[in-house]
Tab-separated table of N, CA and C in Angstrom:
chain	number	residue	atom	x	y	z
A	132	MET	N	3.110	-10.225	-14.653
A	132	MET	CA	3.413	-10.182	-13.252
A	132	MET	C	4.290	-8.966	-12.992
A	133	HIS	N	4.067	-8.322	-11.903
A	133	HIS	CA	4.905	-7.204	-11.489
A	133	HIS	C	5.251	-7.384	-10.026
A	134	PHE	N	6.527	-7.560	-9.756
A	134	PHE	CA	7.014	-7.629	-8.383
A	134	PHE	C	7.619	-6.277	-8.066
A	135	PHE	N	6.916	-5.471	-7.317
A	135	PHE	CA	7.391	-4.125	-7.013
A	135	PHE	C	8.603	-4.159	-6.099
A	136	ASP	N	8.694	-5.161	-5.257
A	136	ASP	CA	9.812	-5.236	-4.326
A	136	ASP	C	11.099	-5.430	-5.088
A	137	PRO	N	12.209	-5.035	-4.647
A	137	PRO	CA	12.505	-4.391	-3.379
A	137	PRO	C	12.648	-2.870	-3.517
A	138	HIS	N	11.851	-2.194	-2.797
A	138	HIS	CA	11.918	-0.737	-2.685
A	138	HIS	C	11.565	-0.352	-1.256
A	139	GLN	N	12.079	0.791	-0.838
A	139	GLN	CA	11.689	1.289	0.477
A	139	GLN	C	10.253	1.764	0.422
A	140	PRO	N	9.481	1.655	1.456
A	140	PRO	CA	9.823	0.987	2.721
A	140	PRO	C	9.780	-0.535	2.538
A	141	TYR	N	10.775	-1.186	3.090
A	141	TYR	CA	10.873	-2.635	2.951
A	141	TYR	C	9.780	-3.309	3.772
A	142	GLN	N	9.093	-4.250	3.158
A	142	GLN	CA	8.008	-4.973	3.822
A	142	GLN	C	8.177	-6.466	3.546
A	143	VAL	N	9.118	-7.066	4.235
A	143	VAL	CA	9.402	-8.486	4.045
A	143	VAL	C	8.263	-9.289	4.661
A	144	ARG	N	7.707	-10.190	3.896
A	144	ARG	CA	6.548	-10.966	4.342
A	144	ARG	C	6.929	-12.303	4.964
A	145	SER	N	8.209	-12.582	5.071
A	145	SER	CA	8.649	-13.887	5.560
A	145	SER	C	9.674	-13.712	6.676
A	146	LEU	N	9.343	-14.209	7.865
A	146	LEU	CA	10.312	-14.171	8.960
A	146	LEU	C	11.528	-15.020	8.624
A	147	GLU	N	11.320	-16.094	7.873
A	147	GLU	CA	12.428	-16.955	7.463
A	147	GLU	C	13.436	-16.167	6.626
A	148	LEU	N	12.946	-15.405	5.646
A	148	LEU	CA	13.854	-14.627	4.801
A	148	LEU	C	14.542	-13.532	5.598
A	149	THR	N	13.829	-12.938	6.540
A	149	THR	CA	14.437	-11.910	7.384
A	149	THR	C	15.592	-12.502	8.179
A	150	ALA	N	15.413	-13.719	8.677
A	150	ALA	CA	16.454	-14.374	9.472
A	150	ALA	C	17.624	-14.846	8.614
A	151	LEU	N	17.368	-15.193	7.358
A	151	LEU	CA	18.409	-15.774	6.500
A	151	LEU	C	19.216	-14.752	5.712
A	152	THR	N	18.782	-13.508	5.691
A	152	THR	CA	19.454	-12.505	4.872
A	152	THR	C	19.979	-11.376	5.753
A	153	PRO	N	21.066	-10.726	5.316
A	153	PRO	CA	21.696	-9.709	6.161
A	153	PRO	C	20.937	-8.381	6.258
A	154	THR	N	20.125	-8.052	5.258
A	154	THR	CA	19.425	-6.763	5.268
A	154	THR	C	17.999	-6.942	4.746
A	155	PRO	N	17.104	-6.013	5.079
A	155	PRO	CA	15.753	-6.077	4.513
A	155	PRO	C	15.756	-6.027	2.981
A	156	TYR	N	16.687	-5.276	2.394
A	156	TYR	CA	16.794	-5.228	0.932
A	156	TYR	C	17.066	-6.629	0.376
A	157	ASP	N	18.032	-7.328	0.979
A	157	ASP	CA	18.358	-8.687	0.530
A	157	ASP	C	17.174	-9.630	0.718
A	158	ALA	N	16.429	-9.447	1.796
A	158	ALA	CA	15.253	-10.286	2.029
A	158	ALA	C	14.208	-10.058	0.942
A	159	GLU	N	14.040	-8.802	0.511
A	159	GLU	CA	13.073	-8.538	-0.552
A	159	GLU	C	13.557	-9.062	-1.905
A	160	ILE	N	14.862	-9.056	-2.136
A	160	ILE	CA	15.405	-9.677	-3.348
A	160	ILE	C	15.065	-11.173	-3.336
A	161	ALA	N	15.305	-11.824	-2.199
A	161	ALA	CA	15.005	-13.251	-2.072
A	161	ALA	C	13.510	-13.509	-2.223
A	162	GLN	N	12.696	-12.600	-1.695
A	162	GLN	CA	11.240	-12.727	-1.804
A	162	GLN	C	10.791	-12.657	-3.262
A	163	ALA	N	11.344	-11.715	-4.011
A	163	ALA	CA	11.017	-11.601	-5.437
A	163	ALA	C	11.510	-12.835	-6.193
A	164	ASP	N	12.699	-13.322	-5.834
A	164	ASP	CA	13.245	-14.519	-6.470
A	164	ASP	C	12.330	-15.723	-6.250
A	165	ARG	N	11.819	-15.856	-5.053
A	165	ARG	CA	10.886	-16.954	-4.774
A	165	ARG	C	9.613	-16.816	-5.610
A	166	GLY	N	9.151	-15.590	-5.774
A	166	GLY	CA	7.956	-15.367	-6.587
A	166	GLY	C	8.163	-15.789	-8.027
A	167	VAL	N	9.305	-15.430	-8.590
A	167	VAL	CA	9.623	-15.845	-9.958
A	167	VAL	C	9.749	-17.370	-10.015
A	168	GLY	N	10.357	-17.943	-9.007
A	168	GLY	CA	10.483	-19.398	-8.950
A	168	GLY	C	9.141	-20.104	-8.933
A	169	ARG	N	8.180	-19.526	-8.238
A	169	ARG	CA	6.833	-20.116	-8.202
A	169	ARG	C	6.194	-20.098	-9.588
A	170	ILE	N	6.415	-19.031	-10.331
A	170	ILE	CA	5.876	-18.955	-11.696
A	170	ILE	C	6.526	-20.018	-12.581
A	171	ILE	N	7.848	-20.136	-12.494
A	171	ILE	CA	8.572	-21.146	-13.281
A	171	ILE	C	8.080	-22.544	-12.912
A	172	ASP	N	7.932	-22.809	-11.611
A	172	ASP	CA	7.435	-24.121	-11.177
A	172	ASP	C	6.034	-24.395	-11.716
A	173	TRP	N	5.170	-23.389	-11.692
A	173	TRP	CA	3.799	-23.534	-12.194
A	173	TRP	C	3.816	-23.908	-13.675
A	174	LEU	N	4.650	-23.206	-14.438
A	174	LEU	CA	4.764	-23.506	-15.870
A	174	LEU	C	5.316	-24.912	-16.098
A	175	ARG	N	6.318	-25.283	-15.315
A	175	ARG	CA	6.940	-26.606	-15.465
A	175	ARG	C	5.937	-27.717	-15.142
A	176	GLN	N	5.181	-27.564	-14.057
A	176	GLN	CA	4.212	-28.589	-13.652
A	176	GLN	C	3.137	-28.810	-14.710
A	177	ARG	N	2.838	-27.780	-15.465
A	177	ARG	CA	1.805	-27.886	-16.492
A	177	ARG	C	2.388	-28.162	-17.881
A	178	ARG	N	3.680	-28.464	-17.908
A	178	ARG	CA	4.397	-28.755	-19.156
A	178	ARG	C	4.293	-27.610	-20.164
A	179	LEU	N	4.333	-26.404	-19.637
A	179	LEU	CA	4.257	-25.213	-20.479
A	179	LEU	C	5.596	-24.491	-20.596
A	180	LEU	N	6.530	-24.843	-19.755
A	180	LEU	CA	7.782	-24.090	-19.688
A	180	LEU	C	8.572	-24.144	-20.993
A	181	ASP	N	8.616	-25.295	-21.643
A	181	ASP	CA	9.407	-25.425	-22.874
A	181	ASP	C	8.876	-24.559	-24.013
A	182	ASP	N	7.613	-24.196	-23.952
A	182	ASP	CA	7.006	-23.372	-25.001
A	182	ASP	C	6.717	-21.949	-24.526
A	183	THR	N	7.376	-21.545	-23.461
A	183	THR	CA	7.122	-20.231	-22.874
A	183	THR	C	8.402	-19.408	-22.860
A	184	LEU	N	8.278	-18.176	-23.262
A	184	LEU	CA	9.387	-17.231	-23.166
A	184	LEU	C	9.187	-16.422	-21.895
A	185	VAL	N	10.124	-16.516	-20.984
A	185	VAL	CA	10.065	-15.769	-19.731
A	185	VAL	C	11.017	-14.591	-19.859
A	186	VAL	N	10.491	-13.396	-19.691
A	186	VAL	CA	11.295	-12.180	-19.803
A	186	VAL	C	11.308	-11.495	-18.447
A	187	LEU	N	12.493	-11.248	-17.937
A	187	LEU	CA	12.647	-10.547	-16.668
A	187	LEU	C	13.328	-9.214	-16.927
A	188	THR	N	12.785	-8.170	-16.349
A	188	THR	CA	13.422	-6.861	-16.428
A	188	THR	C	13.525	-6.296	-15.022
A	189	ALA	N	14.356	-5.302	-14.875
A	189	ALA	CA	14.517	-4.668	-13.564
A	189	ALA	C	14.813	-3.191	-13.764
A	190	ASP	N	14.505	-2.433	-12.739
A	190	ASP	CA	14.861	-1.022	-12.794
A	190	ASP	C	16.255	-0.845	-12.208
A	191	HIS	N	16.574	0.332	-11.843
A	191	HIS	CA	17.916	0.683	-11.389
A	191	HIS	C	18.211	0.251	-9.967
A	192	GLY	N	17.228	-0.193	-9.211
A	192	GLY	CA	17.464	-0.650	-7.846
A	192	GLY	C	17.718	0.484	-6.872
A	193	GLU	N	18.339	0.158	-5.781
A	193	GLU	CA	18.654	1.121	-4.732
A	193	GLU	C	20.149	1.411	-4.748
A	194	SER	N	20.525	2.567	-4.234
A	194	SER	CA	21.943	2.929	-4.182
A	194	SER	C	22.674	2.238	-3.043
A	195	LEU	N	21.956	1.901	-1.971
A	195	LEU	CA	22.529	1.188	-0.830
A	195	LEU	C	23.764	1.879	-0.270
A	196	GLY	N	23.725	3.199	-0.221
A	196	GLY	CA	24.807	3.959	0.378
A	196	GLY	C	25.886	4.419	-0.579
A	197	GLU	N	25.848	3.973	-1.828
A	197	GLU	CA	26.847	4.430	-2.788
A	197	GLU	C	26.689	5.927	-3.011
A	198	HIS	N	27.783	6.630	-3.079
A	198	HIS	CA	27.800	8.081	-3.275
A	198	HIS	C	27.024	8.799	-2.169
A	199	GLY	N	26.931	8.165	-0.993
A	199	GLY	CA	26.240	8.778	0.132
A	199	GLY	C	24.728	8.769	0.025
A	200	GLU	N	24.172	8.066	-0.939
A	200	GLU	CA	22.720	8.046	-1.152
A	200	GLU	C	22.159	6.673	-0.772
A	201	PRO	N	21.245	6.620	0.213
A	201	PRO	CA	20.685	5.335	0.625
A	201	PRO	C	19.565	4.826	-0.279
A	202	THR	N	18.918	5.717	-1.040
A	202	THR	CA	17.793	5.304	-1.883
A	202	THR	C	18.200	5.406	-3.345
A	203	HIS	N	17.275	5.749	-4.220
A	203	HIS	CA	17.614	5.902	-5.632
A	203	HIS	C	17.031	7.170	-6.230
A	204	GLY	N	16.374	7.969	-5.424
A	204	GLY	CA	15.635	9.120	-5.925
A	204	GLY	C	16.430	10.124	-6.742
A	205	ILE	N	17.616	10.502	-6.281
A	205	ILE	CA	18.349	11.566	-6.987
A	205	ILE	C	19.125	11.053	-8.193
A	206	PHE	N	19.201	9.755	-8.362
A	206	PHE	CA	19.978	9.203	-9.470
A	206	PHE	C	19.118	8.705	-10.625
A	207	ILE	N	17.829	8.991	-10.587
A	207	ILE	CA	16.945	8.549	-11.670
A	207	ILE	C	17.181	9.403	-12.888
């Protein structure tokens, strides 16, 4: 599985998440979290979770204004 979110341009697919989170970035974090949760639930329902190794990795994320940079392009 590859969850590309959250990266600009933000494309939140849930009005609920948009309303519950302070920024589009946070909404995409929540969206990715829900996606991972669905995978875990699927494994649990099929009694596969106890015999499954789930590995999560992430890239460097966004700068969110740190050092005056709103994205992550110059810090890669």
